[in-house]
mmCIF file of C-alpha atoms in Angstrom:
data_model
loop_
_atom_site.group_PDB
_atom_site.id
_atom_site.type_symbol
_atom_site.label_atom_id
_atom_site.label_comp_id
_atom_site.label_asym_id
_atom_site.label_seq_id
_atom_site.Cartn_x
_atom_site.Cartn_y
_atom_site.Cartn_z
ATOM 1 C CA UNK H 1181 -43.529 -8.227 21.599
ATOM 2 C CA UNK H 1182 -42.982 -4.950 19.627
ATOM 3 C CA UNK H 1183 -40.272 -4.784 16.979
ATOM 4 C CA UNK H 1184 -38.521 -2.360 19.061
ATOM 5 C CA UNK H 1185 -38.286 -4.786 22.105
ATOM 6 C CA UNK H 1186 -37.353 -7.536 19.769
ATOM 7 C CA UNK H 1187 -34.416 -5.567 18.409
ATOM 8 C CA UNK H 1188 -33.362 -4.624 21.995
ATOM 9 C CA UNK H 1189 -33.283 -8.159 23.083
ATOM 10 C CA UNK H 1190 -31.388 -9.216 20.096
ATOM 11 C CA UNK H 1191 -28.930 -6.462 20.806
ATOM 12 C CA UNK H 1192 -28.487 -7.627 24.470
ATOM 13 C CA UNK H 1193 -28.091 -11.298 23.343
ATOM 14 C CA UNK H 1194 -25.351 -10.147 20.945
ATOM 15 C CA UNK H 1195 -23.387 -8.144 23.641
ATOM 16 C CA UNK H 1196 -23.625 -11.299 25.941
ATOM 17 C CA UNK H 1197 -22.523 -13.612 23.442
ATOM 18 C CA UNK H 1198 -19.573 -11.322 22.464
ATOM 19 C CA UNK H 1199 -18.744 -11.246 26.287
ATOM 20 C CA UNK H 1200 -18.657 -14.922 26.423
ATOM 21 C CA UNK H 1201 -16.656 -15.249 23.368
ATOM 22 C CA UNK H 1202 -14.189 -12.716 24.988
ATOM 23 C CA UNK H 1203 -14.056 -14.740 28.264
ATOM 24 C CA UNK H 1204 -13.445 -18.014 26.273
ATOM 25 C CA UNK H 1205 -10.631 -16.382 24.252
ATOM 26 C CA UNK H 1206 -9.085 -14.822 27.411
ATOM 27 C CA UNK H 1207 -9.212 -18.257 29.066
ATOM 28 C CA UNK H 1208 -7.323 -19.791 26.023
ATOM 29 C CA UNK H 1209 -4.699 -17.044 26.234
ATOM 30 C CA UNK H 1210 -4.228 -17.717 29.836
ATOM 31 C CA UNK H 1211 -4.089 -21.431 29.173
ATOM 32 C CA UNK H 1212 -1.329 -20.933 26.446
ATOM 33 C CA UNK H 1213 0.518 -18.471 28.602
ATOM 34 C CA UNK H 1214 0.602 -20.946 31.524
ATOM 35 C CA UNK H 1215 1.926 -23.826 29.494
ATOM 36 C CA UNK H 1216 4.486 -21.653 27.811
ATOM 37 C CA UNK H 1217 5.749 -20.242 31.166
ATOM 38 C CA UNK H 1218 5.853 -23.806 32.582
ATOM 39 C CA UNK H 1219 7.859 -25.006 29.595
ATOM 40 C CA UNK H 1220 10.526 -22.323 29.954
ATOM 41 C CA UNK H 1221 10.811 -22.582 33.845
ATOM 42 C CA UNK H 1222 10.765 -26.181 34.275
ATOM 43 C CA UNK H 1223 10.839 -28.398 31.133
ATOM 44 C CA UNK H 1224 13.876 -26.826 29.392
ATOM 45 C CA UNK H 1225 16.043 -27.014 32.467
ATOM 46 C CA UNK H 1226 14.876 -30.603 33.015
ATOM 47 C CA UNK H 1227 15.819 -31.472 29.318
ATOM 48 C CA UNK H 1228 19.221 -29.884 29.588
ATOM 49 C CA UNK H 1229 19.960 -31.736 32.748
ATOM 50 C CA UNK H 1230 18.942 -35.076 31.219
ATOM 51 C CA UNK H 1231 21.170 -34.446 28.002
ATOM 52 C CA UNK H 1232 24.204 -33.596 30.127
ATOM 53 C CA UNK H 1233 23.813 -36.804 32.080
ATOM 54 C CA UNK H 1234 26.009 -39.819 31.247
ATOM 55 C CA UNK H 1235 24.103 -41.965 28.641
ATOM 56 C CA UNK H 1236 24.251 -44.979 30.505
ATOM 57 C CA UNK H 1237 22.777 -43.322 33.639
ATOM 58 C CA UNK H 1238 18.957 -42.748 33.769
ATOM 59 C CA UNK H 1239 17.433 -39.926 35.416
ATOM 60 C CA UNK H 1240 14.252 -40.572 37.418
ATOM 61 C CA UNK H 1241 11.353 -37.992 38.023
ATOM 62 C CA UNK H 1242 8.204 -38.542 39.944
ATOM 63 C CA UNK H 1243 5.379 -35.829 39.665
ATOM 64 C CA UNK H 1244 3.558 -35.670 42.834
ATOM 65 C CA UNK H 1245 0.281 -33.822 42.487
ATOM 66 C CA UNK H 1246 -1.853 -32.534 45.403
ATOM 67 C CA UNK H 1247 -5.444 -33.502 44.549
ATOM 68 C CA UNK H 1248 -7.239 -31.961 47.588
ATOM 69 C CA UNK H 1249 -10.333 -29.835 47.368
ATOM 70 C CA UNK H 1250 -8.364 -26.526 48.035
ATOM 71 C CA UNK H 1251 -6.685 -26.960 44.643
ATOM 72 C CA UNK H 1252 -9.800 -26.013 42.984
ATOM 73 C CA UNK H 1253 -9.361 -22.374 44.095
ATOM 74 C CA UNK H 1254 -6.024 -22.242 42.184
ATOM 75 C CA UNK H 1255 -6.523 -24.591 39.328
ATOM 76 C CA UNK H 1256 -10.230 -24.577 38.634
ATOM 77 C CA UNK H 1257 -9.592 -25.413 34.895
ATOM 78 C CA UNK H 1258 -7.324 -28.274 35.658
ATOM 79 C CA UNK H 1259 -4.630 -26.856 33.632
ATOM 80 C CA UNK H 1260 -1.915 -28.824 35.688
ATOM 81 C CA UNK H 1261 -2.970 -32.004 34.114
ATOM 82 C CA UNK H 1262 -2.018 -30.561 30.822
ATOM 83 C CA UNK H 1263 1.349 -29.256 32.241
ATOM 84 C CA UNK H 1264 2.076 -32.798 33.589
ATOM 85 C CA UNK H 1265 1.374 -34.440 30.278
ATOM 86 C CA UNK H 1266 3.506 -31.942 28.481
ATOM 87 C CA UNK H 1267 6.416 -32.945 30.699
ATOM 88 C CA UNK H 1268 5.881 -36.621 30.019
ATOM 89 C CA UNK H 1269 5.620 -35.837 26.170
ATOM 90 C CA UNK H 1270 8.836 -33.937 25.865
ATOM 91 C CA UNK H 1271 11.299 -35.584 28.191
ATOM 92 C CA UNK H 1272 14.360 -37.295 26.709
ATOM 93 C CA UNK H 1273 14.711 -41.009 26.447
ATOM 94 C CA UNK H 1274 17.230 -41.196 29.355
ATOM 95 C CA UNK H 1275 14.597 -39.709 31.747
ATOM 96 C CA UNK H 1276 11.971 -42.086 33.258
ATOM 97 C CA UNK H 1277 8.923 -40.402 34.741
ATOM 98 C CA UNK H 1278 6.440 -41.675 37.276
ATOM 99 C CA UNK H 1279 3.345 -39.943 38.795
ATOM 100 C CA UNK H 1280 1.278 -39.973 41.915
ATOM 101 C CA UNK H 1281 -1.750 -38.084 43.306
ATOM 102 C CA UNK H 1282 -2.740 -37.642 46.970
ATOM 103 C CA UNK H 1283 -5.953 -36.529 48.767
ATOM 104 C CA UNK H 1284 -6.849 -38.049 52.098
ATOM 105 C CA UNK H 1285 -4.958 -41.104 50.890
ATOM 106 C CA UNK H 1286 -3.205 -41.976 47.649
ATOM 107 C CA UNK H 1287 -5.222 -41.826 44.382
ATOM 108 C CA UNK H 1288 -2.738 -43.549 42.467
ATOM 109 C CA UNK H 1289 1.060 -44.479 42.144
ATOM 110 C CA UNK H 1290 2.957 -44.890 38.635
ATOM 111 C CA UNK H 1291 6.521 -45.728 38.931
ATOM 112 C CA UNK H 1292 9.315 -44.084 36.843
ATOM 113 C CA UNK H 1293 9.040 -45.684 33.266
ATOM 114 C CA UNK H 1294 5.357 -45.438 33.031
ATOM 115 C CA UNK H 1295 4.207 -44.409 29.600
ATOM 116 C CA UNK H 1296 2.120 -41.302 28.375
ATOM 117 C CA UNK H 1297 -1.152 -43.130 28.055
ATOM 118 C CA UNK H 1298 -1.014 -44.799 31.371
ATOM 119 C CA UNK H 1299 -0.219 -41.401 33.083
ATOM 120 C CA UNK H 1300 -3.122 -39.706 30.981
ATOM 121 C CA UNK H 1301 -5.541 -42.355 31.928
ATOM 122 C CA UNK H 1302 -5.034 -42.035 35.623
ATOM 123 C CA UNK H 1303 -4.924 -38.351 35.543
ATOM 124 C CA UNK H 1304 -8.297 -37.939 33.697
ATOM 125 C CA UNK H 1305 -10.107 -39.628 36.687
ATOM 126 C CA UNK H 1306 -8.717 -37.086 39.184
ATOM 127 C CA UNK H 1307 -11.142 -34.471 40.581
ATOM 128 C CA UNK H 1308 -10.080 -32.146 43.377
ATOM 129 C CA UNK H 1309 -11.692 -33.178 46.527
ATOM 130 C CA UNK H 1310 -11.070 -34.202 50.103
ATOM 131 C CA UNK H 1311 -7.926 -33.314 52.202
ATOM 132 C CA UNK H 1312 -4.188 -33.081 51.515
ATOM 133 C CA UNK H 1313 -2.092 -35.862 53.036
ATOM 134 C CA UNK H 1314 1.058 -34.478 51.807
ATOM 135 C CA UNK H 1315 3.061 -36.683 54.275
ATOM 136 C CA UNK H 1316 2.003 -40.017 52.854
ATOM 137 C CA UNK H 1317 2.141 -38.576 49.345
ATOM 138 C CA UNK H 1318 5.813 -37.727 49.594
ATOM 139 C CA UNK H 1319 6.665 -40.960 51.347
ATOM 140 C CA UNK H 1320 5.126 -43.054 48.568
ATOM 141 C CA UNK H 1321 6.623 -40.813 45.887
ATOM 142 C CA UNK H 1322 10.042 -41.485 47.275
ATOM 143 C CA UNK H 1323 9.507 -45.273 47.397
ATOM 144 C CA UNK H 1324 8.999 -45.234 43.706
ATOM 145 C CA UNK H 1325 12.495 -43.991 43.039
ATOM 146 C CA UNK H 1326 15.017 -46.753 42.548
ATOM 147 C CA UNK H 1327 18.617 -46.742 43.692
ATOM 148 C CA UNK H 1328 21.025 -45.864 40.815
ATOM 149 C CA UNK H 1329 23.756 -43.601 39.671
ATOM 150 C CA UNK H 1330 21.408 -41.209 37.799
ATOM 151 C CA UNK H 1331 19.732 -38.176 39.218
ATOM 152 C CA UNK H 1332 16.561 -38.538 41.056
ATOM 153 C CA UNK H 1333 13.971 -35.821 41.380
ATOM 154 C CA UNK H 1334 10.469 -35.235 42.688
ATOM 155 C CA UNK H 1335 8.269 -32.365 41.360
ATOM 156 C CA UNK H 1336 5.456 -31.526 44.049
ATOM 157 C CA UNK H 1337 2.540 -29.458 42.559
ATOM 158 C CA UNK H 1338 0.365 -28.076 45.405
ATOM 159 C CA UNK H 1339 -1.190 -24.906 46.585
ATOM 160 C CA UNK H 1340 1.213 -25.417 49.662
ATOM 161 C CA UNK H 1341 -1.036 -26.577 52.480
ATOM 162 C CA UNK H 1342 -0.871 -29.812 54.572
ATOM 163 C CA UNK H 1343 -4.394 -30.262 56.069
ATOM 164 C CA UNK H 1344 -6.410 -33.482 57.139
ATOM 165 C CA UNK H 1345 -9.817 -33.849 58.600
ATOM 166 C CA UNK H 1346 -8.639 -33.570 62.155
ATOM 167 C CA UNK H 1347 -5.791 -31.890 63.987
ATOM 168 C CA UNK H 1348 -4.279 -35.323 65.044
ATOM 169 C CA UNK H 1349 -4.263 -36.419 61.367
ATOM 170 C CA UNK H 1350 -2.775 -33.154 60.200
ATOM 171 C CA UNK H 1351 -0.055 -33.340 62.749
ATOM 172 C CA UNK H 1352 0.781 -36.994 61.714
ATOM 173 C CA UNK H 1353 0.820 -35.976 58.054
ATOM 174 C CA UNK H 1354 3.151 -32.991 58.767
ATOM 175 C CA UNK H 1355 5.674 -35.251 60.780
ATOM 176 C CA UNK H 1356 5.609 -37.834 58.042
ATOM 177 C CA UNK H 1357 6.252 -35.071 55.472
ATOM 178 C CA UNK H 1358 9.153 -33.854 57.436
ATOM 179 C CA UNK H 1359 10.635 -37.347 57.861
ATOM 180 C CA UNK H 1360 10.331 -37.879 54.090
ATOM 181 C CA UNK H 1361 11.999 -34.688 53.393
ATOM 182 C CA UNK H 1362 15.023 -35.590 55.454
ATOM 183 C CA UNK H 1363 15.085 -38.865 53.966
ATOM 184 C CA UNK H 1364 15.139 -37.329 50.499
ATOM 185 C CA UNK H 1365 18.110 -35.066 51.593
ATOM 186 C CA UNK H 1366 19.968 -38.052 52.869
ATOM 187 C CA UNK H 1367 19.625 -39.947 49.668
ATOM 188 C CA UNK H 1368 20.441 -36.941 47.451
ATOM 189 C CA UNK H 1369 16.958 -36.722 45.989
ATOM 190 C CA UNK H 1370 15.878 -33.168 44.822
ATOM 191 C CA UNK H 1371 12.298 -31.811 45.494
ATOM 192 C CA UNK H 1372 11.238 -29.186 43.304
ATOM 193 C CA UNK H 1373 8.014 -27.504 44.007
ATOM 194 C CA UNK H 1374 5.437 -25.770 41.775
ATOM 195 C CA UNK H 1375 3.317 -23.631 44.215
ATOM 196 C CA UNK H 1376 -0.051 -22.425 43.053
ATOM 197 C CA UNK H 1377 -1.835 -19.583 44.426
ATOM 198 C CA UNK H 1378 -0.962 -17.097 47.038
ATOM 199 C CA UNK H 1379 1.843 -18.226 49.299
ATOM 200 C CA UNK H 1380 0.619 -19.468 52.639
ATOM 201 C CA UNK H 1381 2.392 -17.623 55.473
ATOM 202 C CA UNK H 1382 0.813 -19.564 58.313
ATOM 203 C CA UNK H 1383 0.043 -23.213 58.998
ATOM 204 C CA UNK H 1384 1.487 -26.425 57.753
ATOM 205 C CA UNK H 1385 3.056 -26.053 54.359
ATOM 206 C CA UNK H 1386 5.375 -27.932 51.912
ATOM 207 C CA UNK H 1387 7.698 -25.163 50.859
ATOM 208 C CA UNK H 1388 10.520 -25.996 53.167
ATOM 209 C CA UNK H 1389 11.088 -29.449 51.355
ATOM 210 C CA UNK H 1390 12.708 -27.557 48.401
ATOM 211 C CA UNK H 1391 15.235 -25.670 50.466
ATOM 212 C CA UNK H 1392 16.118 -28.685 52.472
ATOM 213 C CA UNK H 1393 16.955 -30.786 49.449
ATOM 214 C CA UNK H 1394 18.550 -28.190 47.178
ATOM 215 C CA UNK H 1395 15.307 -27.829 44.843
ATOM 216 C CA UNK H 1396 13.523 -24.834 43.467
ATOM 217 C CA UNK H 1397 10.235 -23.365 44.104
ATOM 218 C CA UNK H 1398 8.209 -22.128 41.140
ATOM 219 C CA UNK H 1399 5.611 -19.727 42.298
ATOM 220 C CA UNK H 1400 2.292 -19.046 40.308
ATOM 221 C CA UNK H 1401 0.249 -16.576 41.980
ATOM 222 C CA UNK H 1402 -2.368 -14.073 40.715
ATOM 223 C CA UNK H 1403 -1.202 -14.493 37.145
ATOM 224 C CA UNK H 1404 2.326 -13.429 38.061
ATOM 225 C CA UNK H 1405 5.348 -15.971 37.917
ATOM 226 C CA UNK H 1406 8.380 -16.063 40.146
ATOM 227 C CA UNK H 1407 11.111 -18.482 40.212
ATOM 228 C CA UNK H 1408 12.602 -18.801 43.797
ATOM 229 C CA UNK H 1409 15.917 -20.364 44.478
ATOM 230 C CA UNK H 1410 15.499 -21.946 47.907
ATOM 231 C CA UNK H 1411 18.098 -21.818 50.543
ATOM 232 C CA UNK H 1412 18.895 -24.815 52.545
#
């Protein structure tokens, strides 16, 4: 190979390396921005609510994650795992946190009061795959919350879609989700939703659960962020 061609190849290699470095830096910037936004929009209000609660009352929060394959499109870098762990790390002492992940079935269920290491260990095993049985997921998340005087919340993180392998299974999951939402409303359990990706306008979705229970929807779509106050 001539010296001229060698220099040309080296130049191309440096350009490609610089582009890769730039992409990596941009990904880091996006990651940091995402965590900061999540912190300001959800974690600080959560901490404020817990601090205002009567000391002998314990706030309970179950984080329910959609682990279906469609989540790869909106969280390909699995940033949500870090977001969940951030919540666990900074919550006040009188806020007990549990976690659950659903796909076709429940992947794991951890009751409020689970520690950071236990939640981290289970989250690490999760890969987005299969379908999204939100009905069973919400039912089981509700069952984790114990009765008491303190506030009870569920934070549902999803791309919004309820879909199973067959139409019959999808219908069953949708009905179960609606029933679980009604139960949450009756028991004064608030459901907040972190909605990832472009809002789904048609089909079976989870969004109504926030409005029905007096919760919030936090929308993350195409690098834009919007906090929507849902109407009952």
